[in-house]
Amino acid sequence: GESVGLHLPTLSVQEGDNSIINCAYSNSASDYFIWYKQESGKGPQFIIDIRSNMDKRQGQRVTVLLNKTVKHLSLQIAATQPGDSAVYFCAENSGGYQKVTFGIGTKLQVIP
Amino acid sequence: GAGVSQSPSNKVTEKGKDVELRCDPISGHTALYWYRQSLGQGLEFLIYFQGNSAPDKSGLPSDRFSAERTGGSVSTLTIQRTQQEDSAVYLCASSFLGGAKEKLFFGSGTQLSVL
């Protein structure tokens, strides 16, 4: 079936630098995208979402970019902090009552 | 409670035994998901309940796995005749509108270890 995939399984970033986590999705019918953060020993937590009628959305220190032409999603974290160390998942949904589909995840390691 | 609650938080069992994992979703949430996460891996979809509709069981790995949701609230995931490869964290999530552009709220999971 359709799935969401990530380009990089592990990303190491120096503290204070910006991080970019990428995600490719394959379901062209997807119209809602979400990023989740999973810290060790915890369940994933919502970070930010974006609908397909947008190409950019900003939160606090995070920005999500959506390129529907190439079916690509990215999460940008500004001024990365040690507390940002976690696994990040992108997820997509095609609307209606279809289930949410998760990508494989990217582990972000912040180097102090 | 304020969030999704899962119990037990840890379960150790012997190969061949049956186990039951429980999920209490956020009150009023119509959709409930079960995922499995092996160490260092992503989220493997297992089953999805949405209101009174027939559940989407397409992710269940074998007929040893089953789940039910009673009264549209609490859900139980049952694994019969457990195998060592069943060892993983089992995560439950709930949402309000059932896949229609809303976010999932996850519990902290049940760590299952099959010896």
PDB file of C-alpha atoms in Angstrom:
ATOM      1  CA  GLY A   1       0.000   0.000   0.000  1.00  0.00           C
ATOM      2  CA  GLU A   2       0.944   3.661   0.067  1.00  0.00           C
ATOM      3  CA  SER A   3       3.592   4.627   2.566  1.00  0.00           C
ATOM      4  CA  VAL A   4       5.557   7.576   3.823  1.00  0.00           C
ATOM      5  CA  GLY A   5       9.334   7.313   3.861  1.00  0.00           C
ATOM      6  CA  LEU A   6      12.257   9.276   5.213  1.00  0.00           C
ATOM      7  CA  HIS A   7      15.556   9.962   3.466  1.00  0.00           C
ATOM      8  CA  LEU A   8      17.874   9.997   6.500  1.00  0.00           C
ATOM      9  CA  PRO A   9      17.599   7.559   9.380  1.00  0.00           C
ATOM     10  CA  THR A  10      20.053   9.502  11.604  1.00  0.00           C
ATOM     11  CA  LEU A  11      20.976  13.167  11.660  1.00  0.00           C
ATOM     12  CA  SER A  12      23.670  14.692  13.868  1.00  0.00           C
ATOM     13  CA  VAL A  13      23.610  18.446  14.376  1.00  0.00           C
ATOM     14  CA  GLN A  14      25.719  20.825  16.413  1.00  0.00           C
ATOM     15  CA  GLU A  15      23.861  22.645  19.148  1.00  0.00           C
ATOM     16  CA  GLY A  16      22.753  26.036  17.899  1.00  0.00           C
ATOM     17  CA  ASP A  17      22.712  25.031  14.250  1.00  0.00           C
ATOM     18  CA  ASN A  18      19.547  24.572  12.231  1.00  0.00           C
ATOM     19  CA  SER A  19      18.242  21.064  11.537  1.00  0.00           C
ATOM     20  CA  ILE A  20      16.395  19.885   8.470  1.00  0.00           C
ATOM     21  CA  ILE A  21      14.581  16.565   8.499  1.00  0.00           C
ATOM     22  CA  ASN A  22      13.187  15.323   5.211  1.00  0.00           C
ATOM     23  CA  CYS A  23      10.307  13.080   4.286  1.00  0.00           C
ATOM     24  CA  ALA A  24       9.068  11.696   0.982  1.00  0.00           C
ATOM     25  CA  TYR A  25       5.495  10.541   0.653  1.00  0.00           C
ATOM     26  CA  SER A  26       4.031   8.405  -2.069  1.00  0.00           C
ATOM     27  CA  ASN A  27       0.272   8.873  -1.766  1.00  0.00           C
ATOM     28  CA  SER A  28      -0.669  11.688  -4.120  1.00  0.00           C
ATOM     29  CA  ALA A  29      -4.108  11.814  -2.485  1.00  0.00           C
ATOM     30  CA  SER A  30      -2.636  12.841   0.858  1.00  0.00           C
ATOM     31  CA  ASP A  31      -3.814  16.277   1.869  1.00  0.00           C
ATOM     32  CA  TYR A  32      -2.801  16.577   5.488  1.00  0.00           C
ATOM     33  CA  PHE A  33       0.667  16.117   6.944  1.00  0.00           C
ATOM     34  CA  ILE A  34       1.916  15.997  10.485  1.00  0.00           C
ATOM     35  CA  TRP A  35       5.264  15.895  12.231  1.00  0.00           C
ATOM     36  CA  TYR A  36       5.667  14.045  15.517  1.00  0.00           C
ATOM     37  CA  LYS A  37       8.524  13.987  17.998  1.00  0.00           C
ATOM     38  CA  GLN A  38       9.245  10.889  20.043  1.00  0.00           C
ATOM     39  CA  GLU A  39      11.550  11.149  23.027  1.00  0.00           C
ATOM     40  CA  SER A  40      13.065   8.075  24.560  1.00  0.00           C
ATOM     41  CA  GLY A  41      10.543   6.000  26.492  1.00  0.00           C
ATOM     42  CA  LYS A  42       7.581   8.093  25.423  1.00  0.00           C
ATOM     43  CA  GLY A  43       4.908   8.025  22.771  1.00  0.00           C
ATOM     44  CA  PRO A  44       5.130  10.387  19.795  1.00  0.00           C
ATOM     45  CA  GLN A  45       3.892  13.917  20.372  1.00  0.00           C
ATOM     46  CA  PHE A  46       2.464  16.336  17.845  1.00  0.00           C
ATOM     47  CA  ILE A  47       4.775  19.121  16.720  1.00  0.00           C
ATOM     48  CA  ILE A  48       3.218  20.817  13.718  1.00  0.00           C
ATOM     49  CA  ASP A  49       0.889  20.068  10.846  1.00  0.00           C
ATOM     50  CA  ILE A  50       0.198  21.421   7.392  1.00  0.00           C
ATOM     51  CA  ARG A  51      -2.650  21.069   4.925  1.00  0.00           C
ATOM     52  CA  SER A  52      -2.094  20.553   1.244  1.00  0.00           C
ATOM     53  CA  ASN A  53      -3.367  24.022   0.344  1.00  0.00           C
ATOM     54  CA  MET A  54      -0.289  25.470   2.024  1.00  0.00           C
ATOM     55  CA  ASP A  55       3.400  25.153   1.244  1.00  0.00           C
ATOM     56  CA  LYS A  56       4.809  26.518   4.472  1.00  0.00           C
ATOM     57  CA  ARG A  57       3.773  26.758   8.084  1.00  0.00           C
ATOM     58  CA  GLN A  58       5.730  28.113  11.008  1.00  0.00           C
ATOM     59  CA  GLY A  59       5.602  27.334  14.680  1.00  0.00           C
ATOM     60  CA  GLN A  60       7.868  28.126  17.554  1.00  0.00           C
ATOM     61  CA  ARG A  61      11.389  27.367  16.217  1.00  0.00           C
ATOM     62  CA  VAL A  62       9.914  24.878  13.754  1.00  0.00           C
ATOM     63  CA  THR A  63       8.853  25.272  10.153  1.00  0.00           C
ATOM     64  CA  VAL A  64       7.249  22.687   7.912  1.00  0.00           C
ATOM     65  CA  LEU A  65       7.612  22.942   4.161  1.00  0.00           C
ATOM     66  CA  LEU A  66       5.477  21.021   1.698  1.00  0.00           C
ATOM     67  CA  ASN A  67       6.313  20.496  -1.957  1.00  0.00           C
ATOM     68  CA  LYS A  68       3.407  18.682  -3.544  1.00  0.00           C
ATOM     69  CA  THR A  69       5.040  18.621  -6.961  1.00  0.00           C
ATOM     70  CA  VAL A  70       7.739  16.228  -5.795  1.00  0.00           C
ATOM     71  CA  LYS A  71       5.779  14.863  -2.828  1.00  0.00           C
ATOM     72  CA  HIS A  72       8.293  16.057  -0.289  1.00  0.00           C
ATOM     73  CA  LEU A  73       7.901  17.307   3.245  1.00  0.00           C
ATOM     74  CA  SER A  74      10.522  18.780   5.530  1.00  0.00           C
ATOM     75  CA  LEU A  75      10.797  19.902   9.127  1.00  0.00           C
ATOM     76  CA  GLN A  76      13.188  22.689   9.960  1.00  0.00           C
ATOM     77  CA  ILE A  77      14.263  23.297  13.541  1.00  0.00           C
ATOM     78  CA  ALA A  78      15.976  26.588  14.228  1.00  0.00           C
ATOM     79  CA  ALA A  79      18.796  26.897  16.766  1.00  0.00           C
ATOM     80  CA  THR A  80      18.714  23.203  17.650  1.00  0.00           C
ATOM     81  CA  GLN A  81      18.910  22.460  21.362  1.00  0.00           C
ATOM     82  CA  PRO A  82      19.840  19.288  23.271  1.00  0.00           C
ATOM     83  CA  GLY A  83      16.163  18.871  24.144  1.00  0.00           C
ATOM     84  CA  ASP A  84      15.425  18.467  20.452  1.00  0.00           C
ATOM     85  CA  SER A  85      17.217  15.117  20.449  1.00  0.00           C
ATOM     86  CA  ALA A  86      14.540  12.576  19.575  1.00  0.00           C
ATOM     87  CA  VAL A  87      13.099  10.545  16.732  1.00  0.00           C
ATOM     88  CA  TYR A  88      10.975  12.558  14.338  1.00  0.00           C
ATOM     89  CA  PHE A  89       8.191  10.999  12.303  1.00  0.00           C
ATOM     90  CA  CYS A  90       6.292  12.450   9.419  1.00  0.00           C
ATOM     91  CA  ALA A  91       2.749  11.244   8.882  1.00  0.00           C
ATOM     92  CA  GLU A  92       0.138  11.732   6.237  1.00  0.00           C
ATOM     93  CA  ASN A  93      -3.578  11.372   5.843  1.00  0.00           C
ATOM     94  CA  SER A  94      -5.723  11.362   2.753  1.00  0.00           C
ATOM     95  CA  GLY A  95      -8.828  12.688   4.391  1.00  0.00           C
ATOM     96  CA  GLY A  96     -12.224  11.286   5.177  1.00  0.00           C
ATOM     97  CA  TYR A  97     -11.823   8.533   7.722  1.00  0.00           C
ATOM     98  CA  GLN A  98      -8.654   7.088   6.276  1.00  0.00           C
ATOM     99  CA  LYS A  99      -6.061   6.125   8.809  1.00  0.00           C
ATOM    100  CA  VAL A 100      -2.928   8.160   9.394  1.00  0.00           C
ATOM    101  CA  THR A 101       0.224   6.612   7.897  1.00  0.00           C
ATOM    102  CA  PHE A 102       3.635   7.123   9.486  1.00  0.00           C
ATOM    103  CA  GLY A 103       7.084   7.239   7.950  1.00  0.00           C
ATOM    104  CA  ILE A 104      10.036   5.272   9.267  1.00  0.00           C
ATOM    105  CA  GLY A 105      11.439   8.086  11.417  1.00  0.00           C
ATOM    106  CA  THR A 106      14.666  10.063  11.666  1.00  0.00           C
ATOM    107  CA  LYS A 107      16.779  10.126  14.785  1.00  0.00           C
ATOM    108  CA  LEU A 108      18.110  13.592  15.538  1.00  0.00           C
ATOM    109  CA  GLN A 109      21.235  13.751  17.683  1.00  0.00           C
ATOM    110  CA  VAL A 110      22.266  17.140  18.999  1.00  0.00           C
ATOM    111  CA  ILE A 111      25.962  17.521  19.734  1.00  0.00           C
ATOM    112  CA  PRO A 112      26.607  19.892  22.664  1.00  0.00           C
TER     113      PRO A 112
ATOM    114  CA  GLY B   1      -7.782  11.256  32.541  1.00  0.00           C
ATOM    115  CA  ALA B   2      -6.137  13.984  30.572  1.00  0.00           C
ATOM    116  CA  GLY B   3      -4.317  11.749  28.131  1.00  0.00           C
ATOM    117  CA  VAL B   4      -4.231   8.299  26.602  1.00  0.00           C
ATOM    118  CA  SER B   5      -3.501   5.707  29.255  1.00  0.00           C
ATOM    119  CA  GLN B   6      -1.970   2.311  28.569  1.00  0.00           C
ATOM    120  CA  SER B   7      -1.521  -0.600  30.923  1.00  0.00           C
ATOM    121  CA  PRO B   8       0.574  -2.322  31.913  1.00  0.00           C
ATOM    122  CA  SER B   9       3.586  -0.156  31.168  1.00  0.00           C
ATOM    123  CA  ASN B  10       5.773  -3.241  31.125  1.00  0.00           C
ATOM    124  CA  LYS B  11       4.893  -6.873  30.578  1.00  0.00           C
ATOM    125  CA  VAL B  12       7.218  -9.845  30.695  1.00  0.00           C
ATOM    126  CA  THR B  13       5.803 -13.159  29.577  1.00  0.00           C
ATOM    127  CA  GLU B  14       6.924 -16.590  28.562  1.00  0.00           C
ATOM    128  CA  LYS B  15       6.786 -17.806  25.010  1.00  0.00           C
ATOM    129  CA  GLY B  16       3.451 -19.440  24.281  1.00  0.00           C
ATOM    130  CA  LYS B  17       1.463 -17.447  26.840  1.00  0.00           C
ATOM    131  CA  ASP B  18      -1.370 -15.085  25.949  1.00  0.00           C
ATOM    132  CA  VAL B  19      -1.197 -11.391  26.853  1.00  0.00           C
ATOM    133  CA  GLU B  20      -3.713  -8.566  26.958  1.00  0.00           C
ATOM    134  CA  LEU B  21      -2.753  -4.939  26.580  1.00  0.00           C
ATOM    135  CA  ARG B  22      -5.153  -2.195  27.520  1.00  0.00           C
ATOM    136  CA  CYS B  23      -5.707   1.292  26.151  1.00  0.00           C
ATOM    137  CA  ASP B  24      -7.913   4.002  27.649  1.00  0.00           C
ATOM    138  CA  PRO B  25      -8.303   6.731  25.036  1.00  0.00           C
ATOM    139  CA  ILE B  26      -9.088  10.364  25.681  1.00  0.00           C
ATOM    140  CA  SER B  27     -12.753  10.724  26.547  1.00  0.00           C
ATOM    141  CA  GLY B  28     -14.825  11.568  23.492  1.00  0.00           C
ATOM    142  CA  HIS B  29     -12.241  10.500  20.955  1.00  0.00           C
ATOM    143  CA  THR B  30     -13.883   8.469  18.232  1.00  0.00           C
ATOM    144  CA  ALA B  31     -10.828   6.938  16.642  1.00  0.00           C
ATOM    145  CA  LEU B  32      -8.306   4.580  18.201  1.00  0.00           C
ATOM    146  CA  TYR B  33      -5.111   3.146  16.740  1.00  0.00           C
ATOM    147  CA  TRP B  34      -2.696   0.437  17.806  1.00  0.00           C
ATOM    148  CA  TYR B  35       0.909   0.528  16.627  1.00  0.00           C
ATOM    149  CA  ARG B  36       3.900  -1.662  17.294  1.00  0.00           C
ATOM    150  CA  GLN B  37       7.418  -0.296  17.589  1.00  0.00           C
ATOM    151  CA  SER B  38      10.465  -2.508  17.719  1.00  0.00           C
ATOM    152  CA  LEU B  39      13.681  -1.161  19.247  1.00  0.00           C
ATOM    153  CA  GLY B  40      15.121   1.603  17.107  1.00  0.00           C
ATOM    154  CA  GLN B  41      12.431   1.162  14.480  1.00  0.00           C
ATOM    155  CA  GLY B  42       9.445   3.082  13.174  1.00  0.00           C
ATOM    156  CA  LEU B  43       5.761   2.704  13.885  1.00  0.00           C
ATOM    157  CA  GLU B  44       4.095  -0.388  12.498  1.00  0.00           C
ATOM    158  CA  PHE B  45       0.344   0.056  12.080  1.00  0.00           C
ATOM    159  CA  LEU B  46      -1.715  -2.769  13.561  1.00  0.00           C
ATOM    160  CA  ILE B  47      -5.388  -1.834  13.733  1.00  0.00           C
ATOM    161  CA  TYR B  48      -7.675   1.204  13.516  1.00  0.00           C
ATOM    162  CA  PHE B  49     -11.094   1.681  15.088  1.00  0.00           C
ATOM    163  CA  GLN B  50     -13.347   4.524  13.967  1.00  0.00           C
ATOM    164  CA  GLY B  51     -16.664   4.951  15.720  1.00  0.00           C
ATOM    165  CA  ASN B  52     -19.078   2.146  14.924  1.00  0.00           C
ATOM    166  CA  SER B  53     -17.437   1.254  11.625  1.00  0.00           C
ATOM    167  CA  ALA B  54     -15.771  -2.084  11.066  1.00  0.00           C
ATOM    168  CA  PRO B  55     -12.154  -1.832  12.236  1.00  0.00           C
ATOM    169  CA  ASP B  56      -9.285  -1.733   9.767  1.00  0.00           C
ATOM    170  CA  LYS B  57      -7.321  -4.842  10.709  1.00  0.00           C
ATOM    171  CA  SER B  58      -4.998  -4.753   7.734  1.00  0.00           C
ATOM    172  CA  GLY B  59      -1.891  -4.309   9.870  1.00  0.00           C
ATOM    173  CA  LEU B  60      -2.315  -7.269  12.189  1.00  0.00           C
ATOM    174  CA  PRO B  61       0.708  -9.516  11.508  1.00  0.00           C
ATOM    175  CA  SER B  62      -0.986 -12.855  12.167  1.00  0.00           C
ATOM    176  CA  ASP B  63      -4.178 -14.419  13.475  1.00  0.00           C
ATOM    177  CA  ARG B  64      -2.566 -14.574  16.902  1.00  0.00           C
ATOM    178  CA  PHE B  65      -3.265 -10.850  17.161  1.00  0.00           C
ATOM    179  CA  SER B  66      -6.721  -9.467  17.807  1.00  0.00           C
ATOM    180  CA  ALA B  67      -8.203  -6.319  19.259  1.00  0.00           C
ATOM    181  CA  GLU B  68     -11.540  -5.098  20.391  1.00  0.00           C
ATOM    182  CA  ARG B  69     -12.988  -1.817  21.481  1.00  0.00           C
ATOM    183  CA  THR B  70     -15.869  -1.989  23.893  1.00  0.00           C
ATOM    184  CA  GLY B  71     -18.482   0.728  24.024  1.00  0.00           C
ATOM    185  CA  GLY B  72     -16.466   2.920  21.724  1.00  0.00           C
ATOM    186  CA  SER B  73     -13.955   3.605  24.471  1.00  0.00           C
ATOM    187  CA  VAL B  74     -11.476   1.183  26.046  1.00  0.00           C
ATOM    188  CA  SER B  75      -9.566  -1.120  23.724  1.00  0.00           C
ATOM    189  CA  THR B  76      -7.764  -4.376  24.395  1.00  0.00           C
ATOM    190  CA  LEU B  77      -5.070  -5.823  22.166  1.00  0.00           C
ATOM    191  CA  THR B  78      -4.667  -9.570  22.663  1.00  0.00           C
ATOM    192  CA  ILE B  79      -1.697 -11.605  21.520  1.00  0.00           C
ATOM    193  CA  GLN B  80      -2.144 -15.355  21.742  1.00  0.00           C
ATOM    194  CA  ARG B  81       0.670 -17.869  21.993  1.00  0.00           C
ATOM    195  CA  THR B  82       3.282 -15.130  22.164  1.00  0.00           C
ATOM    196  CA  GLN B  83       6.545 -15.511  20.284  1.00  0.00           C
ATOM    197  CA  GLN B  84       9.890 -13.835  20.918  1.00  0.00           C
ATOM    198  CA  GLU B  85       9.457 -11.724  17.798  1.00  0.00           C
ATOM    199  CA  ASP B  86       6.391 -10.153  19.407  1.00  0.00           C
ATOM    200  CA  SER B  87       8.688  -8.320  21.815  1.00  0.00           C
ATOM    201  CA  ALA B  88       8.227  -4.613  21.168  1.00  0.00           C
ATOM    202  CA  VAL B  89       6.558  -1.484  22.471  1.00  0.00           C
ATOM    203  CA  TYR B  90       2.851  -1.418  21.713  1.00  0.00           C
ATOM    204  CA  LEU B  91       1.509   2.098  21.342  1.00  0.00           C
ATOM    205  CA  CYS B  92      -2.082   3.242  21.388  1.00  0.00           C
ATOM    206  CA  ALA B  93      -3.318   6.558  20.018  1.00  0.00           C
ATOM    207  CA  SER B  94      -6.685   8.256  19.845  1.00  0.00           C
ATOM    208  CA  SER B  95      -8.136  11.155  17.919  1.00  0.00           C
ATOM    209  CA  PHE B  96     -11.371  13.079  17.830  1.00  0.00           C
ATOM    210  CA  LEU B  97     -12.534  12.963  14.234  1.00  0.00           C
ATOM    211  CA  GLY B  98     -11.044   9.657  13.180  1.00  0.00           C
ATOM    212  CA  GLY B  99      -8.487  10.420  10.512  1.00  0.00           C
ATOM    213  CA  ALA B 100     -10.175  13.561   9.282  1.00  0.00           C
ATOM    214  CA  LYS B 101      -7.382  16.097   9.591  1.00  0.00           C
ATOM    215  CA  GLU B 102      -6.759  15.942  13.274  1.00  0.00           C
ATOM    216  CA  LYS B 103      -3.788  14.939  15.336  1.00  0.00           C
ATOM    217  CA  LEU B 104      -3.267  11.725  17.215  1.00  0.00           C
ATOM    218  CA  PHE B 105      -2.587  11.622  20.922  1.00  0.00           C
ATOM    219  CA  PHE B 106      -0.370   8.754  21.971  1.00  0.00           C
ATOM    220  CA  GLY B 107      -0.030   6.854  25.186  1.00  0.00           C
ATOM    221  CA  SER B 108       3.384   5.967  26.593  1.00  0.00           C
ATOM    222  CA  GLY B 109       3.098   2.411  25.382  1.00  0.00           C
ATOM    223  CA  THR B 110       3.413  -1.093  26.815  1.00  0.00           C
ATOM    224  CA  GLN B 111       6.856  -2.642  26.636  1.00  0.00           C
ATOM    225  CA  LEU B 112       6.289  -6.340  25.937  1.00  0.00           C
ATOM    226  CA  SER B 113       9.126  -8.784  26.481  1.00  0.00           C
ATOM    227  CA  VAL B 114       8.650 -12.406  25.487  1.00  0.00           C
ATOM    228  CA  LEU B 115      11.209 -14.726  27.022  1.00  0.00           C
TER     229      LEU B 115
END
